Amino acid sequence: MSEDCIFCKIARGEIPSKKVYEDEDVFVFHDINPVAPVHFMLIPKIHLPSLLEAEECHAAVLGKMLVLAPKLAKEQGLEKGFRTVINSGKGGGQEVFHLHIHIIGGGNIPPMVKRT
Ligand code: 5GP
Ligand code: ZN
């Protein structure tokens, strides 16, 4: 847990969010500024800043999040599929430094990288 981390506060219920799912290891909530009709994020309850800091000891919770993602995506209406995004570190465009998996779908999902 990190005292001043916004996603730790959301996981603790100290900052309100639109919760999708919660268990002892994982918290899932809708993005406040969605980029598609469905846009939610899975976070581990432990404060792991990004995938850059991931180690062997995080394998179980990261695996759990990946297996949970399609189940929750289908429950949110994304039976046809979804985009999974993990921005890691400043070099990856990460803005909130508590690891999160974006699940994005519904509507028109453009190619991920615009080729010029
Ligand atoms: P990043 O760019 O770090 O991968 O994504 C951070 C995401 O967190 C952004 O999509 C942003 O809209 C979302 N976000 C930032 N602050 C809050 C908040 O207080 N509540 C919720 N639900 N989402 C947030
Ligand atoms: Zn945190």
Short mmCIF file of N, CA, C and O and ligand atoms in Angstrom, two decimals:
data_model
loop_
_atom_site.label_atom_id
_atom_site.label_comp_id
_atom_site.label_asym_id
_atom_site.label_seq_id
_atom_site.Cartn_x
_atom_site.Cartn_y
_atom_site.Cartn_z
N MET A 1 0.83 -1.21 0.00
CA MET A 1 0.00 0.00 0.00
C MET A 1 0.86 1.26 0.00
O MET A 1 1.88 1.33 0.68
N SER A 2 0.47 2.23 -0.74
CA SER A 2 1.18 3.51 -0.75
C SER A 2 0.20 4.59 -0.31
O SER A 2 -0.91 4.68 -0.83
N GLU A 3 0.60 5.39 0.64
CA GLU A 3 -0.30 6.38 1.26
C GLU A 3 -0.89 7.35 0.25
O GLU A 3 -2.07 7.67 0.31
N ASP A 4 -0.05 7.84 -0.66
CA ASP A 4 -0.53 8.91 -1.54
C ASP A 4 -0.78 8.44 -2.97
O ASP A 4 -0.86 9.26 -3.88
N CYS A 5 -0.93 7.13 -3.16
CA CYS A 5 -1.22 6.62 -4.50
C CYS A 5 -2.73 6.62 -4.73
O CYS A 5 -3.49 6.05 -3.95
N ILE A 6 -3.15 7.25 -5.82
CA ILE A 6 -4.59 7.41 -6.10
C ILE A 6 -5.27 6.05 -6.30
O ILE A 6 -6.41 5.85 -5.86
N PHE A 7 -4.59 5.10 -6.95
CA PHE A 7 -5.22 3.80 -7.19
C PHE A 7 -5.24 2.95 -5.91
O PHE A 7 -6.17 2.16 -5.71
N CYS A 8 -4.25 3.10 -5.03
CA CYS A 8 -4.33 2.44 -3.72
C CYS A 8 -5.55 2.98 -2.96
O CYS A 8 -6.28 2.22 -2.32
N LYS A 9 -5.76 4.29 -3.05
CA LYS A 9 -6.92 4.90 -2.36
C LYS A 9 -8.23 4.38 -2.95
O LYS A 9 -9.19 4.14 -2.22
N ILE A 10 -8.29 4.22 -4.26
CA ILE A 10 -9.49 3.67 -4.90
C ILE A 10 -9.71 2.23 -4.43
O ILE A 10 -10.82 1.84 -4.07
N ALA A 11 -8.63 1.44 -4.38
CA ALA A 11 -8.75 0.03 -3.96
C ALA A 11 -9.21 -0.07 -2.50
O ALA A 11 -9.90 -1.01 -2.13
N ARG A 12 -8.82 0.92 -1.68
CA ARG A 12 -9.24 0.93 -0.27
C ARG A 12 -10.62 1.54 -0.07
O ARG A 12 -11.13 1.59 1.04
N GLY A 13 -11.19 2.08 -1.15
CA GLY A 13 -12.51 2.70 -1.05
C GLY A 13 -12.47 4.11 -0.51
O GLY A 13 -13.51 4.69 -0.18
N GLU A 14 -11.28 4.70 -0.43
CA GLU A 14 -11.13 6.07 0.10
C GLU A 14 -11.46 7.12 -0.95
O GLU A 14 -11.81 8.25 -0.62
N ILE A 15 -11.32 6.72 -2.21
CA ILE A 15 -11.76 7.57 -3.34
C ILE A 15 -12.82 6.76 -4.07
O ILE A 15 -12.60 5.59 -4.38
N PRO A 16 -14.00 7.36 -4.31
CA PRO A 16 -15.06 6.59 -4.96
C PRO A 16 -14.71 6.21 -6.40
O PRO A 16 -13.98 6.93 -7.08
N SER A 17 -15.23 5.07 -6.81
CA SER A 17 -15.06 4.64 -8.20
C SER A 17 -16.26 3.79 -8.57
O SER A 17 -17.01 3.34 -7.71
N LYS A 18 -16.43 3.58 -9.86
CA LYS A 18 -17.48 2.67 -10.35
C LYS A 18 -16.86 1.27 -10.39
O LYS A 18 -16.19 0.90 -11.35
N LYS A 19 -17.11 0.52 -9.32
CA LYS A 19 -16.47 -0.79 -9.17
C LYS A 19 -17.10 -1.83 -10.09
O LYS A 19 -18.32 -1.91 -10.21
N VAL A 20 -16.24 -2.64 -10.71
CA VAL A 20 -16.67 -3.74 -11.55
C VAL A 20 -16.55 -5.06 -10.79
O VAL A 20 -17.41 -5.94 -10.88
N TYR A 21 -15.48 -5.20 -10.01
CA TYR A 21 -15.17 -6.47 -9.35
C TYR A 21 -14.13 -6.22 -8.25
O TYR A 21 -13.31 -5.30 -8.36
N GLU A 22 -14.17 -7.05 -7.22
CA GLU A 22 -13.14 -6.98 -6.18
C GLU A 22 -12.98 -8.34 -5.53
O GLU A 22 -13.95 -9.06 -5.30
N ASP A 23 -11.72 -8.72 -5.26
CA ASP A 23 -11.47 -9.86 -4.38
C ASP A 23 -10.28 -9.51 -3.50
O ASP A 23 -9.89 -8.33 -3.43
N GLU A 24 -9.68 -10.47 -2.84
CA GLU A 24 -8.62 -10.15 -1.87
C GLU A 24 -7.34 -9.62 -2.53
O GLU A 24 -6.53 -8.95 -1.88
N ASP A 25 -7.19 -9.88 -3.83
CA ASP A 25 -5.95 -9.51 -4.53
C ASP A 25 -6.12 -8.41 -5.57
O ASP A 25 -5.14 -7.74 -5.94
N VAL A 26 -7.31 -8.28 -6.09
CA VAL A 26 -7.53 -7.48 -7.30
C VAL A 26 -8.72 -6.53 -7.12
O VAL A 26 -9.71 -6.89 -6.48
N PHE A 27 -8.62 -5.34 -7.69
CA PHE A 27 -9.74 -4.38 -7.72
C PHE A 27 -9.93 -3.95 -9.17
O PHE A 27 -8.94 -3.72 -9.89
N VAL A 28 -11.17 -3.86 -9.60
CA VAL A 28 -11.47 -3.53 -10.99
C VAL A 28 -12.52 -2.42 -11.02
O VAL A 28 -13.54 -2.51 -10.33
N PHE A 29 -12.27 -1.39 -11.82
CA PHE A 29 -13.17 -0.23 -11.84
C PHE A 29 -13.13 0.46 -13.19
O PHE A 29 -12.15 0.34 -13.94
N HIS A 30 -14.19 1.20 -13.48
CA HIS A 30 -14.29 1.91 -14.76
C HIS A 30 -13.35 3.11 -14.78
O HIS A 30 -13.21 3.82 -13.77
N ASP A 31 -12.75 3.33 -15.94
CA ASP A 31 -11.90 4.50 -16.13
C ASP A 31 -12.76 5.77 -16.08
O ASP A 31 -13.85 5.81 -16.64
N ILE A 32 -12.25 6.80 -15.38
CA ILE A 32 -13.01 8.04 -15.21
C ILE A 32 -13.13 8.80 -16.53
O ILE A 32 -14.05 9.61 -16.71
N ASN A 33 -12.24 8.53 -17.45
CA ASN A 33 -12.21 9.24 -18.73
C ASN A 33 -12.12 8.23 -19.87
O ASN A 33 -11.09 8.09 -20.52
N PRO A 34 -13.22 7.50 -20.11
CA PRO A 34 -13.17 6.36 -21.04
C PRO A 34 -12.85 6.77 -22.47
O PRO A 34 -13.29 7.81 -22.94
N VAL A 35 -12.09 5.92 -23.16
CA VAL A 35 -11.75 6.17 -24.56
C VAL A 35 -12.63 5.35 -25.51
O VAL A 35 -12.48 5.43 -26.72
N ALA A 36 -13.53 4.54 -24.95
CA ALA A 36 -14.43 3.70 -25.74
C ALA A 36 -15.68 3.45 -24.88
O ALA A 36 -15.67 3.74 -23.67
N PRO A 37 -16.75 2.90 -25.47
CA PRO A 37 -17.97 2.67 -24.69
C PRO A 37 -17.73 1.85 -23.43
O PRO A 37 -18.39 2.06 -22.41
N VAL A 38 -16.83 0.89 -23.48
CA VAL A 38 -16.45 0.13 -22.28
C VAL A 38 -14.95 0.35 -22.04
O VAL A 38 -14.13 0.13 -22.95
N HIS A 39 -14.61 0.81 -20.86
CA HIS A 39 -13.20 1.05 -20.54
C HIS A 39 -13.04 0.91 -19.03
O HIS A 39 -13.46 1.78 -18.26
N PHE A 40 -12.50 -0.23 -18.63
CA PHE A 40 -12.26 -0.42 -17.20
C PHE A 40 -10.83 -0.88 -16.98
O PHE A 40 -10.09 -1.18 -17.94
N MET A 41 -10.40 -0.89 -15.72
CA MET A 41 -9.01 -1.22 -15.40
C MET A 41 -8.95 -2.24 -14.28
O MET A 41 -9.74 -2.17 -13.32
N LEU A 42 -8.03 -3.17 -14.41
CA LEU A 42 -7.74 -4.12 -13.33
C LEU A 42 -6.46 -3.68 -12.64
O LEU A 42 -5.46 -3.39 -13.31
N ILE A 43 -6.48 -3.63 -11.32
CA ILE A 43 -5.26 -3.31 -10.58
C ILE A 43 -5.03 -4.36 -9.49
O ILE A 43 -5.98 -4.91 -8.94
N PRO A 44 -3.74 -4.61 -9.18
CA PRO A 44 -3.48 -5.45 -8.00
C PRO A 44 -3.68 -4.60 -6.74
O PRO A 44 -3.45 -3.38 -6.78
N LYS A 45 -4.09 -5.20 -5.65
CA LYS A 45 -4.26 -4.42 -4.41
C LYS A 45 -2.91 -4.02 -3.82
O LYS A 45 -2.81 -3.00 -3.15
N ILE A 46 -1.88 -4.82 -4.08
CA ILE A 46 -0.55 -4.39 -3.63
C ILE A 46 -0.09 -3.24 -4.52
O ILE A 46 -0.44 -3.17 -5.70
N HIS A 47 0.71 -2.35 -3.93
CA HIS A 47 1.20 -1.22 -4.72
C HIS A 47 2.43 -1.62 -5.51
O HIS A 47 3.55 -1.65 -4.98
N LEU A 48 2.18 -1.94 -6.78
CA LEU A 48 3.25 -2.24 -7.73
C LEU A 48 3.22 -1.11 -8.76
O LEU A 48 2.22 -0.95 -9.46
N PRO A 49 4.27 -0.27 -8.81
CA PRO A 49 4.19 0.95 -9.64
C PRO A 49 3.92 0.68 -11.12
O PRO A 49 3.12 1.38 -11.74
N SER A 50 4.60 -0.32 -11.68
CA SER A 50 4.38 -0.61 -13.10
C SER A 50 4.95 -1.99 -13.41
O SER A 50 5.58 -2.63 -12.56
N LEU A 51 4.77 -2.40 -14.66
CA LEU A 51 5.31 -3.70 -15.08
C LEU A 51 6.84 -3.69 -15.04
O LEU A 51 7.47 -4.75 -14.95
N LEU A 52 7.44 -2.50 -15.06
CA LEU A 52 8.90 -2.40 -14.98
C LEU A 52 9.42 -2.98 -13.68
O LEU A 52 10.56 -3.45 -13.61
N GLU A 53 8.62 -2.91 -12.63
CA GLU A 53 9.06 -3.39 -11.31
C GLU A 53 8.60 -4.82 -11.03
O GLU A 53 8.84 -5.35 -9.94
N ALA A 54 7.91 -5.45 -11.99
CA ALA A 54 7.37 -6.79 -11.76
C ALA A 54 8.49 -7.82 -11.59
O ALA A 54 9.49 -7.80 -12.32
N GLU A 55 8.30 -8.70 -10.62
CA GLU A 55 9.26 -9.77 -10.35
C GLU A 55 8.50 -11.09 -10.20
O GLU A 55 7.28 -11.13 -10.22
N GLU A 56 9.29 -12.15 -10.00
CA GLU A 56 8.71 -13.49 -9.88
C GLU A 56 7.59 -13.54 -8.83
O GLU A 56 6.57 -14.20 -9.03
N CYS A 57 7.76 -12.81 -7.75
CA CYS A 57 6.77 -12.85 -6.66
C CYS A 57 5.43 -12.26 -7.07
O CYS A 57 4.43 -12.43 -6.38
N HIS A 58 5.39 -11.53 -8.20
CA HIS A 58 4.13 -10.94 -8.66
C HIS A 58 3.41 -11.82 -9.69
O HIS A 58 2.33 -11.47 -10.16
N ALA A 59 4.03 -12.94 -10.03
CA ALA A 59 3.49 -13.77 -11.12
C ALA A 59 2.05 -14.22 -10.85
O ALA A 59 1.21 -14.20 -11.75
N ALA A 60 1.77 -14.59 -9.62
CA ALA A 60 0.44 -15.12 -9.32
C ALA A 60 -0.64 -14.06 -9.51
O ALA A 60 -1.66 -14.32 -10.18
N VAL A 61 -0.42 -12.86 -8.98
CA VAL A 61 -1.47 -11.84 -9.09
C VAL A 61 -1.58 -11.35 -10.53
O VAL A 61 -2.69 -11.09 -11.02
N LEU A 62 -0.47 -11.25 -11.25
CA LEU A 62 -0.54 -10.82 -12.64
C LEU A 62 -1.27 -11.86 -13.49
O LEU A 62 -2.08 -11.51 -14.36
N GLY A 63 -1.00 -13.13 -13.22
CA GLY A 63 -1.71 -14.20 -13.93
C GLY A 63 -3.19 -14.17 -13.62
O GLY A 63 -4.03 -14.32 -14.51
N LYS A 64 -3.50 -13.95 -12.36
CA LYS A 64 -4.91 -13.88 -11.94
C LYS A 64 -5.64 -12.76 -12.68
O LYS A 64 -6.77 -12.93 -13.15
N MET A 65 -4.97 -11.61 -12.80
CA MET A 65 -5.59 -10.47 -13.49
C MET A 65 -5.84 -10.79 -14.97
O MET A 65 -6.89 -10.45 -15.51
N LEU A 66 -4.89 -11.45 -15.61
CA LEU A 66 -5.06 -11.77 -17.04
C LEU A 66 -6.18 -12.78 -17.26
O LEU A 66 -6.90 -12.71 -18.25
N VAL A 67 -6.32 -13.72 -16.34
CA VAL A 67 -7.38 -14.72 -16.48
C VAL A 67 -8.76 -14.11 -16.17
O VAL A 67 -9.76 -14.45 -16.78
N LEU A 68 -8.75 -13.15 -15.27
CA LEU A 68 -9.99 -12.46 -14.89
C LEU A 68 -10.48 -11.52 -16.00
O LEU A 68 -11.70 -11.34 -16.19
N ALA A 69 -9.54 -10.94 -16.74
CA ALA A 69 -9.88 -9.92 -17.73
C ALA A 69 -10.95 -10.36 -18.73
O ALA A 69 -11.95 -9.66 -18.90
N PRO A 70 -10.81 -11.51 -19.40
CA PRO A 70 -11.84 -11.88 -20.38
C PRO A 70 -13.19 -12.18 -19.74
O PRO A 70 -14.24 -11.91 -20.34
N LYS A 71 -13.17 -12.72 -18.54
CA LYS A 71 -14.43 -13.01 -17.84
C LYS A 71 -15.20 -11.71 -17.59
O LYS A 71 -16.39 -11.59 -17.90
N LEU A 72 -14.51 -10.71 -17.06
CA LEU A 72 -15.16 -9.44 -16.76
C LEU A 72 -15.53 -8.70 -18.04
O LEU A 72 -16.58 -8.07 -18.12
N ALA A 73 -14.66 -8.80 -19.05
CA ALA A 73 -14.94 -8.14 -20.33
C ALA A 73 -16.25 -8.69 -20.92
O ALA A 73 -17.10 -7.93 -21.39
N LYS A 74 -16.41 -10.00 -20.88
CA LYS A 74 -17.65 -10.61 -21.41
C LYS A 74 -18.84 -10.14 -20.60
O LYS A 74 -19.90 -9.83 -21.16
N GLU A 75 -18.70 -10.05 -19.29
CA GLU A 75 -19.80 -9.57 -18.44
C GLU A 75 -20.17 -8.13 -18.77
O GLU A 75 -21.31 -7.71 -18.56
N GLN A 76 -19.18 -7.37 -19.26
CA GLN A 76 -19.43 -5.97 -19.62
C GLN A 76 -19.89 -5.82 -21.07
O GLN A 76 -19.95 -4.72 -21.60
N GLY A 77 -20.15 -6.95 -21.73
CA GLY A 77 -20.71 -6.91 -23.08
C GLY A 77 -19.69 -7.04 -24.20
O GLY A 77 -20.02 -6.83 -25.37
N LEU A 78 -18.46 -7.35 -23.86
CA LEU A 78 -17.41 -7.41 -24.89
C LEU A 78 -17.15 -8.84 -25.35
O LEU A 78 -15.99 -9.26 -25.47
N GLU A 79 -18.23 -9.57 -25.65
CA GLU A 79 -18.08 -10.97 -26.08
C GLU A 79 -17.26 -11.10 -27.35
O GLU A 79 -16.62 -12.12 -27.60
N LYS A 80 -17.29 -10.06 -28.19
CA LYS A 80 -16.58 -10.14 -29.48
C LYS A 80 -15.10 -9.81 -29.34
O LYS A 80 -14.35 -9.94 -30.30
N GLY A 81 -14.70 -9.32 -28.19
CA GLY A 81 -13.28 -9.02 -28.00
C GLY A 81 -13.05 -7.64 -27.42
O GLY A 81 -13.97 -6.84 -27.27
N PHE A 82 -11.81 -7.40 -27.11
CA PHE A 82 -11.45 -6.15 -26.43
C PHE A 82 -9.97 -5.89 -26.62
O PHE A 82 -9.21 -6.79 -27.00
N ARG A 83 -9.58 -4.66 -26.36
CA ARG A 83 -8.15 -4.30 -26.37
C ARG A 83 -7.63 -4.30 -24.95
O ARG A 83 -8.30 -3.83 -24.03
N THR A 84 -6.41 -4.81 -24.79
CA THR A 84 -5.75 -4.84 -23.49
C THR A 84 -4.52 -3.93 -23.59
O THR A 84 -3.71 -4.12 -24.50
N VAL A 85 -4.42 -2.95 -22.69
CA VAL A 85 -3.29 -2.02 -22.73
C VAL A 85 -2.66 -1.94 -21.35
O VAL A 85 -3.37 -1.80 -20.34
N ILE A 86 -1.34 -2.05 -21.31
CA ILE A 86 -0.60 -1.80 -20.07
C ILE A 86 0.50 -0.80 -20.42
O ILE A 86 1.47 -1.14 -21.10
N ASN A 87 0.34 0.43 -19.98
CA ASN A 87 1.39 1.43 -20.17
C ASN A 87 2.38 1.29 -19.02
O ASN A 87 1.97 1.27 -17.85
N SER A 88 3.66 1.20 -19.35
CA SER A 88 4.66 0.92 -18.31
C SER A 88 5.75 1.98 -18.29
O SER A 88 6.54 2.09 -19.24
N GLY A 89 5.75 2.78 -17.24
CA GLY A 89 6.78 3.80 -17.05
C GLY A 89 6.56 5.02 -17.92
O GLY A 89 5.68 5.04 -18.79
N LYS A 90 7.35 6.03 -17.67
CA LYS A 90 7.23 7.28 -18.44
C LYS A 90 7.46 7.01 -19.93
O LYS A 90 6.79 7.61 -20.78
N GLY A 91 8.36 6.08 -20.24
CA GLY A 91 8.65 5.73 -21.63
C GLY A 91 7.48 5.04 -22.30
O GLY A 91 7.42 4.98 -23.53
N GLY A 92 6.54 4.51 -21.51
CA GLY A 92 5.36 3.85 -22.07
C GLY A 92 4.12 4.69 -21.98
O GLY A 92 3.01 4.21 -22.21
N GLY A 93 4.28 5.96 -21.58
CA GLY A 93 3.14 6.86 -21.50
C GLY A 93 2.27 6.65 -20.28
O GLY A 93 1.12 7.11 -20.24
N GLN A 94 2.79 5.98 -19.26
CA GLN A 94 2.00 5.75 -18.04
C GLN A 94 1.80 7.06 -17.29
O GLN A 94 2.72 7.87 -17.17
N GLU A 95 0.58 7.25 -16.78
CA GLU A 95 0.26 8.49 -16.04
C GLU A 95 0.03 8.23 -14.56
O GLU A 95 0.36 9.08 -13.73
N VAL A 96 -0.55 7.09 -14.24
CA VAL A 96 -0.78 6.74 -12.83
C VAL A 96 0.15 5.56 -12.51
O VAL A 96 0.04 4.50 -13.12
N PHE A 97 1.03 5.78 -11.53
CA PHE A 97 2.09 4.80 -11.28
C PHE A 97 1.69 3.75 -10.24
O PHE A 97 2.31 3.62 -9.18
N HIS A 98 0.62 3.06 -10.56
CA HIS A 98 0.16 1.84 -9.88
C HIS A 98 -0.28 0.95 -11.03
O HIS A 98 -1.23 1.32 -11.76
N LEU A 99 0.39 -0.16 -11.23
CA LEU A 99 0.14 -1.00 -12.40
C LEU A 99 -1.34 -1.22 -12.65
O LEU A 99 -2.09 -1.51 -11.71
N HIS A 100 -1.75 -1.05 -13.87
CA HIS A 100 -3.15 -1.30 -14.24
C HIS A 100 -3.22 -1.85 -15.66
O HIS A 100 -2.43 -1.47 -16.52
N ILE A 101 -4.18 -2.74 -15.85
CA ILE A 101 -4.47 -3.28 -17.18
C ILE A 101 -5.74 -2.60 -17.67
O ILE A 101 -6.80 -2.73 -17.04
N HIS A 102 -5.64 -1.87 -18.76
CA HIS A 102 -6.83 -1.27 -19.37
C HIS A 102 -7.55 -2.33 -20.19
O HIS A 102 -6.91 -3.06 -20.97
N ILE A 103 -8.86 -2.40 -20.05
CA ILE A 103 -9.69 -3.22 -20.93
C ILE A 103 -10.61 -2.27 -21.67
O ILE A 103 -11.40 -1.54 -21.04
N ILE A 104 -10.49 -2.26 -22.99
CA ILE A 104 -11.15 -1.26 -23.82
C ILE A 104 -11.92 -1.97 -24.93
O ILE A 104 -11.37 -2.85 -25.59
N GLY A 105 -13.18 -1.58 -25.13
CA GLY A 105 -13.92 -2.23 -26.20
C GLY A 105 -15.28 -1.60 -26.44
O GLY A 105 -15.68 -0.65 -25.78
N GLY A 106 -15.99 -2.18 -27.41
CA GLY A 106 -17.27 -1.63 -27.82
C GLY A 106 -17.03 -0.56 -28.86
O GLY A 106 -15.98 0.08 -28.87
N GLY A 107 -17.99 -0.37 -29.73
CA GLY A 107 -17.82 0.66 -30.76
C GLY A 107 -16.70 0.30 -31.71
O GLY A 107 -16.36 -0.87 -31.90
N ASN A 108 -16.11 1.30 -32.29
CA ASN A 108 -15.05 1.08 -33.28
C ASN A 108 -13.69 1.22 -32.61
O ASN A 108 -13.33 2.28 -32.12
N ILE A 109 -12.93 0.15 -32.60
CA ILE A 109 -11.58 0.19 -32.02
C ILE A 109 -10.59 0.31 -33.19
O ILE A 109 -10.45 -0.61 -33.98
N PRO A 110 -9.93 1.44 -33.28
CA PRO A 110 -9.01 1.65 -34.42
C PRO A 110 -7.74 0.84 -34.26
O PRO A 110 -7.47 0.31 -33.18
N PRO A 111 -6.93 0.72 -35.31
CA PRO A 111 -5.63 0.06 -35.15
C PRO A 111 -4.87 0.71 -34.00
O PRO A 111 -4.98 1.92 -33.78
N MET A 112 -4.10 -0.08 -33.28
CA MET A 112 -3.47 0.43 -32.06
C MET A 112 -2.42 1.50 -32.36
O MET A 112 -2.33 2.50 -31.68
N VAL A 113 -1.63 1.25 -33.38
CA VAL A 113 -0.57 2.20 -33.72
C VAL A 113 -0.86 2.74 -35.11
O VAL A 113 -1.07 1.99 -36.06
N LYS A 114 -0.92 4.08 -35.19
CA LYS A 114 -1.18 4.71 -36.48
C LYS A 114 0.11 4.73 -37.30
O LYS A 114 1.12 5.29 -36.87
N ARG A 115 0.07 4.06 -38.42
CA ARG A 115 1.26 4.03 -39.28
C ARG A 115 1.15 5.14 -40.31
O ARG A 115 0.13 5.29 -40.96
N THR A 116 2.22 5.90 -40.47
CA THR A 116 2.16 7.03 -41.42
C THR A 116 2.96 6.70 -42.68
O THR A 116 3.80 5.84 -42.69
P1 5GP B 1 -2.27 5.37 -17.76
O1 5GP B 1 -2.07 6.51 -18.73
O2 5GP B 1 -1.45 5.55 -16.51
O3 5GP B 1 -2.11 4.02 -18.39
O4 5GP B 1 -3.79 5.41 -17.38
C1 5GP B 1 -4.31 6.04 -16.27
C2 5GP B 1 -5.81 6.03 -16.42
O5 5GP B 1 -6.38 6.29 -15.15
C3 5GP B 1 -6.34 7.09 -17.39
O6 5GP B 1 -7.05 6.41 -18.43
C4 5GP B 1 -7.25 7.95 -16.52
O7 5GP B 1 -8.44 8.34 -17.20
C5 5GP B 1 -7.54 7.05 -15.33
N1 5GP B 1 -7.76 7.75 -14.07
C6 5GP B 1 -6.96 8.74 -13.55
N2 5GP B 1 -7.45 9.14 -12.36
C7 5GP B 1 -8.56 8.40 -12.12
C8 5GP B 1 -9.51 8.38 -11.05
O8 5GP B 1 -9.43 9.10 -10.06
N3 5GP B 1 -10.53 7.47 -11.16
C9 5GP B 1 -10.66 6.65 -12.24
N4 5GP B 1 -11.71 5.81 -12.24
N5 5GP B 1 -9.79 6.65 -13.26
C10 5GP B 1 -8.75 7.51 -13.22
ZN ZN B 2 -0.81 2.25 -5.40
#
